[in-house]
Coordinates of C-alpha atoms and ligand atoms in Angstrom, one line a residue:
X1 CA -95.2 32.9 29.6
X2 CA -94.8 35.6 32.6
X3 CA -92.2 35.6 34.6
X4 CA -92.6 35.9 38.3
X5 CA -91.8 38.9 40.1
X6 CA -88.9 36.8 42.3
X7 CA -87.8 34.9 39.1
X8 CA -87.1 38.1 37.4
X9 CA -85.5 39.6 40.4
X10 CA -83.6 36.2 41.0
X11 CA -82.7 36.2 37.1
X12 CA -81.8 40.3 36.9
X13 CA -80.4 42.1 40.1
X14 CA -79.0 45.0 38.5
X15 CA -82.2 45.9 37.1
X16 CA -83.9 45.7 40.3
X17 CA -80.9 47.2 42.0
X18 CA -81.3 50.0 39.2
X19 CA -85.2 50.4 39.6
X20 CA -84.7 50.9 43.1
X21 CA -82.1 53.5 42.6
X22 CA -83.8 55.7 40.4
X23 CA -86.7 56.3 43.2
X24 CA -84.2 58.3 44.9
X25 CA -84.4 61.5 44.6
X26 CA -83.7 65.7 46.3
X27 CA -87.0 66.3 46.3
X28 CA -88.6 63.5 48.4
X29 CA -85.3 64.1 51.0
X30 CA -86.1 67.1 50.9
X31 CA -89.6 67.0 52.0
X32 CA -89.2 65.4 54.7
X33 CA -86.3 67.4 55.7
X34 CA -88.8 70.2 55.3
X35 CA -91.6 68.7 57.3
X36 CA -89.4 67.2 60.4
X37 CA -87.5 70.3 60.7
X38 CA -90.7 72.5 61.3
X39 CA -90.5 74.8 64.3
X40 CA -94.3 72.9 64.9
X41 CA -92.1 70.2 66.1
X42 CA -90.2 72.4 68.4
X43 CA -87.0 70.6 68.3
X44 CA -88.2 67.1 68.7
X45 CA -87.3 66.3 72.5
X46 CA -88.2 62.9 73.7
X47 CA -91.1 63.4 75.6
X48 CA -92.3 66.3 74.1
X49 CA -95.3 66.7 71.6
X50 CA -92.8 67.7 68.7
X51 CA -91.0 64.5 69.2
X52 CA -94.2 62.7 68.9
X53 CA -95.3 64.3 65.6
X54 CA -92.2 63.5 64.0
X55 CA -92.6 59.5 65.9
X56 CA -96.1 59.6 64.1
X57 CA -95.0 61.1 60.8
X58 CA -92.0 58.2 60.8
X59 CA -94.6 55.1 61.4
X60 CA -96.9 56.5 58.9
X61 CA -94.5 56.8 56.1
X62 CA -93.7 53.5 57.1
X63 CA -97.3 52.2 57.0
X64 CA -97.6 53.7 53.8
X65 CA -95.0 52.1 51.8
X66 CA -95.7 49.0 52.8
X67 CA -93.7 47.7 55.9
X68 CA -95.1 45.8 58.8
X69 CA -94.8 47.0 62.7
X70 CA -91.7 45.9 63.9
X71 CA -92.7 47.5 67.3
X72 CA -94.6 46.4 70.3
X73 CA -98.0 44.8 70.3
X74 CA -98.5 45.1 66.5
X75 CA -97.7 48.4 66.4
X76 CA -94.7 50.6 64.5
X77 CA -93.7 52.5 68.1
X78 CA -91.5 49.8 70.8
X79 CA -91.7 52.3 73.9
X80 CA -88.6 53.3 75.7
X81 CA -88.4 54.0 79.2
X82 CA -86.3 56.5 79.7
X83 CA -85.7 58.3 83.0
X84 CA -84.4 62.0 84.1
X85 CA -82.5 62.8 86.6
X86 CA -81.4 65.6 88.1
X87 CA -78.8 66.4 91.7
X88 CA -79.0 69.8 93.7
X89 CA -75.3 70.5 92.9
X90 CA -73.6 72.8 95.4
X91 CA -72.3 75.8 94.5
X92 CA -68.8 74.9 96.4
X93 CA -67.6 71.3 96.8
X94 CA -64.7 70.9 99.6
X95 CA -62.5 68.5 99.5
X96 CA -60.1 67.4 102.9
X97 CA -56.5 67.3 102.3
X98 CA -54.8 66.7 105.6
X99 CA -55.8 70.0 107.2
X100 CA -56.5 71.7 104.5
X101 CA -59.7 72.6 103.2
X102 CA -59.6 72.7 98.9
X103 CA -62.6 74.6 97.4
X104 CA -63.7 74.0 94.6
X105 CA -67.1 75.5 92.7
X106 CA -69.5 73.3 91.0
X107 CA -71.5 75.9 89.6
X108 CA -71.2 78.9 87.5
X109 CA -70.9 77.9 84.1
X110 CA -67.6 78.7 82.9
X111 CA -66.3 79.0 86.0
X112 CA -67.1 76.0 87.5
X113 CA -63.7 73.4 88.7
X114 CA -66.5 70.6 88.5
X115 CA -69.0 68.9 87.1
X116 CA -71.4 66.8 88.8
X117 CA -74.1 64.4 87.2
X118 CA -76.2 61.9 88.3
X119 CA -75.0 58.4 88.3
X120 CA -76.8 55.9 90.3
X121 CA -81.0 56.1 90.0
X122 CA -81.2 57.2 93.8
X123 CA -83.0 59.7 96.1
X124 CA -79.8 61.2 97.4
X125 CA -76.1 61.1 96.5
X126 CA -73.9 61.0 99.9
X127 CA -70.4 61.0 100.4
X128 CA -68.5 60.4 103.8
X129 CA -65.5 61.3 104.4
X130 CA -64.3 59.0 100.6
X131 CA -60.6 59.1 100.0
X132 CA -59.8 60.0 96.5
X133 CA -57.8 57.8 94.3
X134 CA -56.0 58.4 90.7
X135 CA -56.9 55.7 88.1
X136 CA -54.7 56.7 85.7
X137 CA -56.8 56.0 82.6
X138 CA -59.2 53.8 84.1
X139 CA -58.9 51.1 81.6
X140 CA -59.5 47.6 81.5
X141 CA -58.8 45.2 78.9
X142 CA -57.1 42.3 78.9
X143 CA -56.7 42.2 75.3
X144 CA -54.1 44.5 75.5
X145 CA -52.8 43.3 78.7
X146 CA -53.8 46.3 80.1
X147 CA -55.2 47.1 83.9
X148 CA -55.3 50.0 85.6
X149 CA -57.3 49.1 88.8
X150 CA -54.7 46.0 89.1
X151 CA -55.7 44.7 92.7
X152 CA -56.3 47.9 94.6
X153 CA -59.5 48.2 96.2
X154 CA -61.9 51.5 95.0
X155 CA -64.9 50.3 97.1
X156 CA -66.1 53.4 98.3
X157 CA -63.2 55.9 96.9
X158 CA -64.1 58.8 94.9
X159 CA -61.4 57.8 91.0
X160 CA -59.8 60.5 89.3
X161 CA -59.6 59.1 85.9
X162 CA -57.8 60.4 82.8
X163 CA -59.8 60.9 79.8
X164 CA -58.6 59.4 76.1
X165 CA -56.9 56.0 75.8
X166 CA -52.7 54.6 75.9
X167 CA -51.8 54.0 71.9
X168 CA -53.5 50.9 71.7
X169 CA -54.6 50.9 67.7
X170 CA -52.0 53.5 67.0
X171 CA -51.0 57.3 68.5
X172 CA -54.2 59.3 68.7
X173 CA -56.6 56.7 68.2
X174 CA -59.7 56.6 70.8
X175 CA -61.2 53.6 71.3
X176 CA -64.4 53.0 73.4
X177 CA -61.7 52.6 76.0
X178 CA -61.1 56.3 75.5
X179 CA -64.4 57.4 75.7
X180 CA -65.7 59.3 79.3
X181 CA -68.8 57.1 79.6
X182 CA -66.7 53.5 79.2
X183 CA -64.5 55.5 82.4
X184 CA -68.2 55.4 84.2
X185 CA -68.9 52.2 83.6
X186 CA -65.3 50.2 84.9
X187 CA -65.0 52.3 87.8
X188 CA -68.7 51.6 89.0
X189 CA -67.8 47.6 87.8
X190 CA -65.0 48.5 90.3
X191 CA -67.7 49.5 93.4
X192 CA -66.1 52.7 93.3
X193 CA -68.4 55.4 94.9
X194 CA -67.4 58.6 92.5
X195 CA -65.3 59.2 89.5
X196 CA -64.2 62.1 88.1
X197 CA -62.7 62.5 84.3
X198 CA -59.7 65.6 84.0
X199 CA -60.8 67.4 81.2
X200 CA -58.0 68.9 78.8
X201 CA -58.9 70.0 75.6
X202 CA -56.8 67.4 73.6
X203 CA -57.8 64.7 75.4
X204 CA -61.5 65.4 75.1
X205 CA -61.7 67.4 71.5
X206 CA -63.4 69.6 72.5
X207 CA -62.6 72.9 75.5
X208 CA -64.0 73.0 79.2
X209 CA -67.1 75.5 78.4
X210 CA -68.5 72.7 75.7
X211 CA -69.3 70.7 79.1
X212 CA -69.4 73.6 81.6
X213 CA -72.4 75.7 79.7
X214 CA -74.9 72.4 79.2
X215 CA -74.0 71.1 82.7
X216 CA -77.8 71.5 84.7
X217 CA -77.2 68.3 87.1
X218 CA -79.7 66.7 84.7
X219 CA -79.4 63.9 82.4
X220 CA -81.3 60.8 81.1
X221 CA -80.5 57.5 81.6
X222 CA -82.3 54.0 80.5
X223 CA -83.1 51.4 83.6
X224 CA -79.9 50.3 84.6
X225 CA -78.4 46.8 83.9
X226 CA -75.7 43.9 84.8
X227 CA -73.7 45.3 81.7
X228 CA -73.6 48.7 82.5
X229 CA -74.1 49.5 86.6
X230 CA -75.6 52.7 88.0
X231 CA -74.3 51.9 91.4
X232 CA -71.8 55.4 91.7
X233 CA -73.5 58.2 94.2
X234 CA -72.9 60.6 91.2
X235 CA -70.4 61.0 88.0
X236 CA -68.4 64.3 85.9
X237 CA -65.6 66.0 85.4
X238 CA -63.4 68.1 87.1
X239 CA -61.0 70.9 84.9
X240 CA -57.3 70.4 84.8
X241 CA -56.2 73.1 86.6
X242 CA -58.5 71.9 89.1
X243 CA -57.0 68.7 89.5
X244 CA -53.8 69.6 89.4
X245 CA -55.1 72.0 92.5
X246 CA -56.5 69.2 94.3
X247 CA -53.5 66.8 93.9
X248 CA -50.8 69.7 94.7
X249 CA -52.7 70.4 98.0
X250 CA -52.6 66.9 98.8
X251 CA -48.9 66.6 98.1
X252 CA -48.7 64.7 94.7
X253 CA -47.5 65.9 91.7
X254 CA -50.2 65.4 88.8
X255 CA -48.2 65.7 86.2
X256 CA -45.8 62.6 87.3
X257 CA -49.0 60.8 88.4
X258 CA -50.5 61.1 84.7
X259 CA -46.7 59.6 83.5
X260 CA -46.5 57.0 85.5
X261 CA -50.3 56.1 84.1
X262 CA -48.6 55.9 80.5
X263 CA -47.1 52.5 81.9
X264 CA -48.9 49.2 82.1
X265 CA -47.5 48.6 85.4
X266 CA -49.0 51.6 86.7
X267 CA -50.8 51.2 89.9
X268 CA -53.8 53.3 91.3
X269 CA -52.6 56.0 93.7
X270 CA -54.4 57.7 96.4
X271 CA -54.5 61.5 96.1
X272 CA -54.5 61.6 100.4
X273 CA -57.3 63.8 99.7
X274 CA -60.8 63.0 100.8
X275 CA -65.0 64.0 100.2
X276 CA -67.7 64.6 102.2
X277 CA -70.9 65.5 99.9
X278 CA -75.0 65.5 100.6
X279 CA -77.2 66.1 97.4
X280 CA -80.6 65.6 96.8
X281 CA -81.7 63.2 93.0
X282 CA -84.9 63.6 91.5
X283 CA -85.9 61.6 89.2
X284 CA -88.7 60.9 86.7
X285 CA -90.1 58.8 83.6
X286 CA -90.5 59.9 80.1
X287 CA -92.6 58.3 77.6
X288 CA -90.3 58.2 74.0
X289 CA -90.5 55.2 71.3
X290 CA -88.6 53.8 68.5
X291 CA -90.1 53.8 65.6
X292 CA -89.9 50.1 64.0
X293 CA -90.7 48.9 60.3
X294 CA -89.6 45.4 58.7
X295 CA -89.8 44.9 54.5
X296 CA -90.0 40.9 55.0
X297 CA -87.6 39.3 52.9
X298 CA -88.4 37.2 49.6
X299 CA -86.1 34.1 50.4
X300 CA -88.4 32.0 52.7
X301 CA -84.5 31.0 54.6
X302 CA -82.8 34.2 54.2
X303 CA -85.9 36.5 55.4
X304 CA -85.1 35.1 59.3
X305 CA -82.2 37.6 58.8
X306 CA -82.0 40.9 58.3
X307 CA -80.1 44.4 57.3
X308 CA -81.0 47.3 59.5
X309 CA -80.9 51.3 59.1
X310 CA -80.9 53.3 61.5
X311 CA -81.2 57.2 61.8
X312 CA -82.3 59.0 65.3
X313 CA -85.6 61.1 65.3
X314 CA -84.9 63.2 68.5
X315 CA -82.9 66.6 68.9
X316 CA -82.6 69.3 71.4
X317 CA -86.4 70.5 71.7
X318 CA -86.2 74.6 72.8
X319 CA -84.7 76.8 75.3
X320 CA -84.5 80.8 75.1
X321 CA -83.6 82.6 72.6
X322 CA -79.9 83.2 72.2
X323 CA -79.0 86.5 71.6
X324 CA -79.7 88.0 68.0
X325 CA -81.8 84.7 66.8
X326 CA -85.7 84.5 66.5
X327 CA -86.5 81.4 68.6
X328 CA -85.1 79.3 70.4
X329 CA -85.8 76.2 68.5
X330 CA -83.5 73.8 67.9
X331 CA -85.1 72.3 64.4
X332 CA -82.0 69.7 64.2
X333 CA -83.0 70.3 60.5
X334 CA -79.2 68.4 59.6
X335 CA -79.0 66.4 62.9
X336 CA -80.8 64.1 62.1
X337 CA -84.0 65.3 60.5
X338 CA -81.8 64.8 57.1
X339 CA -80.9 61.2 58.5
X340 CA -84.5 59.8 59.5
X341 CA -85.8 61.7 55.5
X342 CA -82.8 59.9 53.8
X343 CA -83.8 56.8 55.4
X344 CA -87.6 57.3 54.8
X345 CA -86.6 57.6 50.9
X346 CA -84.3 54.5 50.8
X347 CA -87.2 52.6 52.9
X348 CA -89.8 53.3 50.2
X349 CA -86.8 52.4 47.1
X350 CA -86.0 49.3 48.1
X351 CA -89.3 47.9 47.9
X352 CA -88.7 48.1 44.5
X353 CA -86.1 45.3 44.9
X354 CA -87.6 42.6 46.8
X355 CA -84.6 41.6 48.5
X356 CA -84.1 38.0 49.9
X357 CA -83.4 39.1 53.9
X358 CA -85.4 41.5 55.2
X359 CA -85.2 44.7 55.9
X360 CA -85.5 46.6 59.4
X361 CA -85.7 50.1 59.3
X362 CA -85.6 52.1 62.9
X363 CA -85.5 55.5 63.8
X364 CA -84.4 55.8 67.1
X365 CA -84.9 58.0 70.2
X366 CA -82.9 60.0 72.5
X367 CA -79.8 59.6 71.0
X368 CA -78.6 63.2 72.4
X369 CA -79.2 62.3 75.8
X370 CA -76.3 59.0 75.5
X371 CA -77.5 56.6 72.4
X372 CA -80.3 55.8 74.7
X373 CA -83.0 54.9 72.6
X374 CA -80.3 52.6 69.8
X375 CA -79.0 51.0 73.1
X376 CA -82.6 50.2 73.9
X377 CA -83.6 48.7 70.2
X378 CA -80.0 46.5 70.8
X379 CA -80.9 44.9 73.6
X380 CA -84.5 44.4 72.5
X381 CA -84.3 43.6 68.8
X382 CA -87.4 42.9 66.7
X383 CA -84.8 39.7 65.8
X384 CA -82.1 38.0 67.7
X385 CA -79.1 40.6 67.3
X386 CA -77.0 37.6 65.8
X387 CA -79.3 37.1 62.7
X388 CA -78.5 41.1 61.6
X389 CA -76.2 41.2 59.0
X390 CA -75.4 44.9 59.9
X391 CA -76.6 48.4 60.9
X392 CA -76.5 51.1 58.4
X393 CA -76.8 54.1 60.5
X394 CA -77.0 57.9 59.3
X395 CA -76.7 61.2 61.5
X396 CA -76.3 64.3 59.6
X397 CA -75.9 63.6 56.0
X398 CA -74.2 65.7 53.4
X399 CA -75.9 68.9 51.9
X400 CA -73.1 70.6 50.3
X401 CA -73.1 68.5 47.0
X402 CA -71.4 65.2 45.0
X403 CA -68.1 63.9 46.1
X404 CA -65.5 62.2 44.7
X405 CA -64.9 60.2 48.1
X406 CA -66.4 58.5 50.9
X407 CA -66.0 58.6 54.0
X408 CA -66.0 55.5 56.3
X409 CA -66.1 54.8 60.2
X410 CA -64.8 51.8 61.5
X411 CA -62.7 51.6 58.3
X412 CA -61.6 47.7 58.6
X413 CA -63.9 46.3 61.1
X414 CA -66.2 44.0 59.1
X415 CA -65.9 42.8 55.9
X416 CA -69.0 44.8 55.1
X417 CA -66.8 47.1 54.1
X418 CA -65.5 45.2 50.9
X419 CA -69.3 45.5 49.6
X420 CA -69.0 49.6 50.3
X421 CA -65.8 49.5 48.4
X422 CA -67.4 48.1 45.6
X423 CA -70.7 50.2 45.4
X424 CA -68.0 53.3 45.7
X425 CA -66.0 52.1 43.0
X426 CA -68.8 51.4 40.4
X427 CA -69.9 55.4 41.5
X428 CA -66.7 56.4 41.2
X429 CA -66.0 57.4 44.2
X430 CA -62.6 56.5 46.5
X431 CA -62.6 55.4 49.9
X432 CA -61.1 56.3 53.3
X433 CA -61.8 56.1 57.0
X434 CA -62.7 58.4 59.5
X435 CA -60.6 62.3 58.7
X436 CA -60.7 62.8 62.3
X437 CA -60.0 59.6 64.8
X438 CA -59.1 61.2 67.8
X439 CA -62.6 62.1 68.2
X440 CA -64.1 58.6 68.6
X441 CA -66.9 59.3 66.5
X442 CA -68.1 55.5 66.0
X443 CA -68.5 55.0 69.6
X444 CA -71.0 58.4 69.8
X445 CA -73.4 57.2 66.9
X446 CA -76.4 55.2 67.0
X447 CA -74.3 52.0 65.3
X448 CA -72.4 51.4 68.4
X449 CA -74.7 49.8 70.7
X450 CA -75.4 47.5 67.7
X451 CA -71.6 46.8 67.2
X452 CA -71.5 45.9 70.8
X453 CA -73.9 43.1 70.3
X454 CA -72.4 42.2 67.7
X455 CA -74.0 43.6 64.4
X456 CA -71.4 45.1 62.3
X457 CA -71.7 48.7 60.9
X458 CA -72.0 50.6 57.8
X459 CA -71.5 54.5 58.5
X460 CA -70.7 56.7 55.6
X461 CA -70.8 59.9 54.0
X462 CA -69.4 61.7 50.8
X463 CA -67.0 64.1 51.2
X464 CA -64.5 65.9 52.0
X465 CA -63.3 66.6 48.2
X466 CA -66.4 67.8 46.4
X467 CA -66.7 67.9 42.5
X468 CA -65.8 71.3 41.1
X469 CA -64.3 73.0 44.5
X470 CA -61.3 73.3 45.5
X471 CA -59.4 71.6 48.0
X472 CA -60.0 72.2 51.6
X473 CA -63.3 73.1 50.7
X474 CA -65.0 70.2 52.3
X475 CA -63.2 70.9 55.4
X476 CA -64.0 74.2 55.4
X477 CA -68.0 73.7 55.3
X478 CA -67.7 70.9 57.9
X479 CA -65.8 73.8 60.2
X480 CA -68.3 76.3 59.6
X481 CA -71.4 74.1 60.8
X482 CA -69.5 72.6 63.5
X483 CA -68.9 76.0 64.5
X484 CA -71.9 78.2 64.2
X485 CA -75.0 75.4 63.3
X486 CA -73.9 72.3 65.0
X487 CA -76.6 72.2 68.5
X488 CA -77.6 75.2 67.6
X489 CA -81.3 76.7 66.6
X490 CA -79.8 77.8 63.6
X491 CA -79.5 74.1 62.6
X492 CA -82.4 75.1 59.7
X493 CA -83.9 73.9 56.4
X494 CA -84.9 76.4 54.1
X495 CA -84.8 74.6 51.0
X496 CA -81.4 76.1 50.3
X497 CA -79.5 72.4 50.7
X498 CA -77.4 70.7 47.6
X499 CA -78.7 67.2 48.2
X500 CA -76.4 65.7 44.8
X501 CA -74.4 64.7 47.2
X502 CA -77.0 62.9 49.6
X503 CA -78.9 61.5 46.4
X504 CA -75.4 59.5 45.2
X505 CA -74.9 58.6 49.6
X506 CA -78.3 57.3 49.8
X507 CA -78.2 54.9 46.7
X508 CA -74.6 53.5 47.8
X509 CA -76.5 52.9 51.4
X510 CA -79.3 51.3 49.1
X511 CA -77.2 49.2 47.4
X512 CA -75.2 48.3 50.0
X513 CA -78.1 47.1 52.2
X514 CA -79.4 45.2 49.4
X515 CA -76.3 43.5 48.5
X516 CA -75.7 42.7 52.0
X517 CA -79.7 41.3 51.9
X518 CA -78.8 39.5 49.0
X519 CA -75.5 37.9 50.0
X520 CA -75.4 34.1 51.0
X521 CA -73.4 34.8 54.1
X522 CA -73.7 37.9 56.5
X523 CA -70.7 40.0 56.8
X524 CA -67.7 39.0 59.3
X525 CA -66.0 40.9 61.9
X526 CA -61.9 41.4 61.2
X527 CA -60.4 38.4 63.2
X528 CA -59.4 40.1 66.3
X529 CA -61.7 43.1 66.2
X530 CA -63.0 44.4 69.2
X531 CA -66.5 43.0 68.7
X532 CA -66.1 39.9 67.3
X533 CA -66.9 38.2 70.4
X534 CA -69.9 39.6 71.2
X535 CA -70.7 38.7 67.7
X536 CA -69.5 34.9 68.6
X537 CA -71.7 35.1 72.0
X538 CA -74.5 36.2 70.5
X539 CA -77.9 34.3 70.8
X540 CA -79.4 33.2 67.0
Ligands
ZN601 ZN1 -76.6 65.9 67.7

């Protein structure tokens, strides 16, 4: 008698959960690594001819092991319309307080008091006379009976908002409610005309010249929608002392203004300050893609669903050579060339397991222009968002060797997170959430435009206590790349990566998927989570 491929599967998961495993290996990660780090891609910026190597290399890996296009037309690639645009920023910006006239420079690196960015997709951003209104911090959510616009009318105004959120989920938590592009979004819902996020250093993580020395008027943007209006004449930041500046010679006190904000009867207040402003926008179209494969399912009921992974393929293409560096390539070697090769080497493992959902695997543009291209595969999904049973997204894996511990974002959300606890246990492994919350770092990866519609998340990595190093040793390497790799063209692979620790992340992510492919029901958002509506609303 032979046994059927499925029966055998049906009768022995752990042996096809093992045979997947062991096709996980350094050495295919590290090829690819190798190959999509190249400086012949040139830092993979969508649009650019690097970018579309690396979009060809994906599909054809893809193609190879077996998948079927999940893009558009038949093909692996779904296209993604992405736009640039730029404003003619002023080198001074003056604002009307009473009499007064308060400078302040939007230009000059460093130096600059503001920041100014395209918001809506217009020819020209104008501004007459707008009063300017604080927001406090510009938050909206009924769930936590919380609303700082109350009543009071922005049409037109010019909101100073403050960046981070009140201690909603706990003191130093940020929410997407604490996040600068969520402040964008509420006050256009608002009709206001401008807003402005204070930057301070704790309340962003990160200091002014992070923002001030990329700031070129330029960014990308997808078409807008409903859900997320580009209706504001232009977005950005001004600096703290800069606020404090502008609200002084206006007669307010910024500092009491940001106290009162702390309450939840807070009320909008107008600075008595206005803005006139002219500035030209440019705009224009760029051709990137997603990259789309599916492994249908073996379960002729199960296979309508899926499990997704998810790793972007773009980085910061090239720009001149910073001092005492050869070129000025930025390979992105560990962000996220290491993501999209980890993936690639699950991919072609679990089609040693046959699982009974399928499997969509998508490597997604433009994520460091704003999550643009994983917001795009959200709202178009190969398969209603409400029949994925989650996203397993990686960006920046580990190279610095095994762990005892894992890592988890969203720690709590979904009870995907029982099956991780599981797979980390039978490694050995312990589990905690995310070392640094203040940062937000859920709501800046590629999983949170999926969580949004609904799909819970799985996004892990080993570390920080590695085996056979001392403590604070983790910490330390994270530091150090943060500090002199991280967005940098020394972000390179020369072969000289401990992938251990990758090997033993990749076949928890492996198993994970296919346990959640396997499972008779998809995985559940906490009651009361901040997506479980969406998840509720979705369409099947
Ligand atoms: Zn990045």
């Amino acid at each position: 008698m032979v046994l059927s491929l499925a029966l055998l599967l049906a009768v022995l998961p752990q042996a096809a959960e093992r045979a997947a495993s062991s096709r996980i290996t350094a050495a295919e990660i590290s090829g690819h690594v190798r190959f999509l780090s190249d400086d012949l891609l040139e830092g993979r910026k969508p649009g650019q001819p690097g970018d579309e190597l690396a979009i060809k290399y994906l599909a054809s890996q893809l193609e190879a092991y077996g998948y079927q296009p999940g893009g558009d037309n038949g093909t692996f690639l779904q296209a993604v319309p992405l736009i640039e645009l730029h404003v003619d920023v002023p080198r001074e910006v003056h604002f009307k307080a009473g009499d007064k006239d308060v400078m302040l420079h939007a230009l000059g690196g460093t130096a600059a008091d503001l920041i100014l960015e395209p918001n809506a997709h217009i020819d020209r951003a104008t501004l007459k006379d707008a009063p300017v209104v604080f927001v406090g911090y510009g938050i909206t959510a009924p769930e936590y009976g919380w609303d700082d616009y109350k009543d009071v009318d922005v049409r037109g105004k010019v909101v100073v908002v403050m960046n981070f959120n009140p201690p909603f989920k706990g003191a130093g938590v940020r929410l997407w409610y604490g996040r600068w592009d969520y402040k964008y979004i509420n006050a256009a819902k608002h009709g206001a005309a401008a807003a402005l996020v204070i930057h301070t250093t704790p309340s962003a993580g990160y200091p002014w010249q992070v923002l001030a020395n990329r700031a070129d008027g330029t960014h990308q943007d997808l078409p807008p929608t409903d859900d997320e209006p580009r209706t504001m004449q232009f977005q950005g930041w001004i600096s703290d002392p800069a606020a404090i500046k502008l609200a002084q010679e206006s007669g307010q006190d910024l500092d009491a203004l940001r106290k009162a904000a702390e309450s939840r009867d807070f009320r909008p207040q107008a600075l008595g300050a206005t803005l006139a402003l002219d500035m030209p926008v440019h705009r224009h179209e760029i051709r990137s893609a997603n990259v789309i494969g599916i492994l249908p399912g073996r379960d002729p009921r199960l296979s309508q669903e899926a499990v997704l992974y998810t790793a972007h393929h773009d980085h910061l293409g090239k720009g001149p050579p910073p001092p005492g560096t050869s070129d000025g390539i930025y390979n992105g070697a560990l962000d996220n060339a290491s993501g999209c090769a980890t993936v690639l080497t699950i991919a072609r493992a679990a089609t040693a397991a046959a699982p009974k959902r399928s499997l969509i695997v998508a490597f997604v543009t433009a994520e460091e222009q704003g999550l643009l291209g994983s917001k795009w595969l959200a709202q178009h999904p190969p398969i209603p968002a409400n029949r994925i049973a989650a996203d397993i997204n990686l960006d920046s894996v580990n190279r610095w060797g095994r762990t005892t511990d894992l890592g988890v974002l969203g720690l709590g959300k979904s009870t995907a997170d029982d099956v991780v606890r599981k797979v980390a246990a039978e490694q050995g492994r312990t589990v905690h959430g995310d070392p640094f919350p203040d940062r937000g770092a859920f709501y800046r990866s590629d999983m949170f435009p999926f969580a949004r519609v609904g799909v819970p998340s799985v996004a892990v990595k080993g570390g920080p206590d590695f085996v056979g190093r001392p403590k604070g040793w983790g910490e330390e390497q994270a530091i150090e790349y943060e500090r002199k790799h991280y967005h940098q063209p020394s972000d390179e692979y020369h072969g000289d990566w401990d992938l251990s620790g990758d090997v033993q992340d990749a076949q928890l992510q492996l198993l994970v998927g296919l346990r959640l492919a396997n499972a008779p029901q998809m995985p559940t958002w906490t009651p009361g989570d901040e997506f479980e509506a969406a998840r509720k609303s979705a369409s099947r």
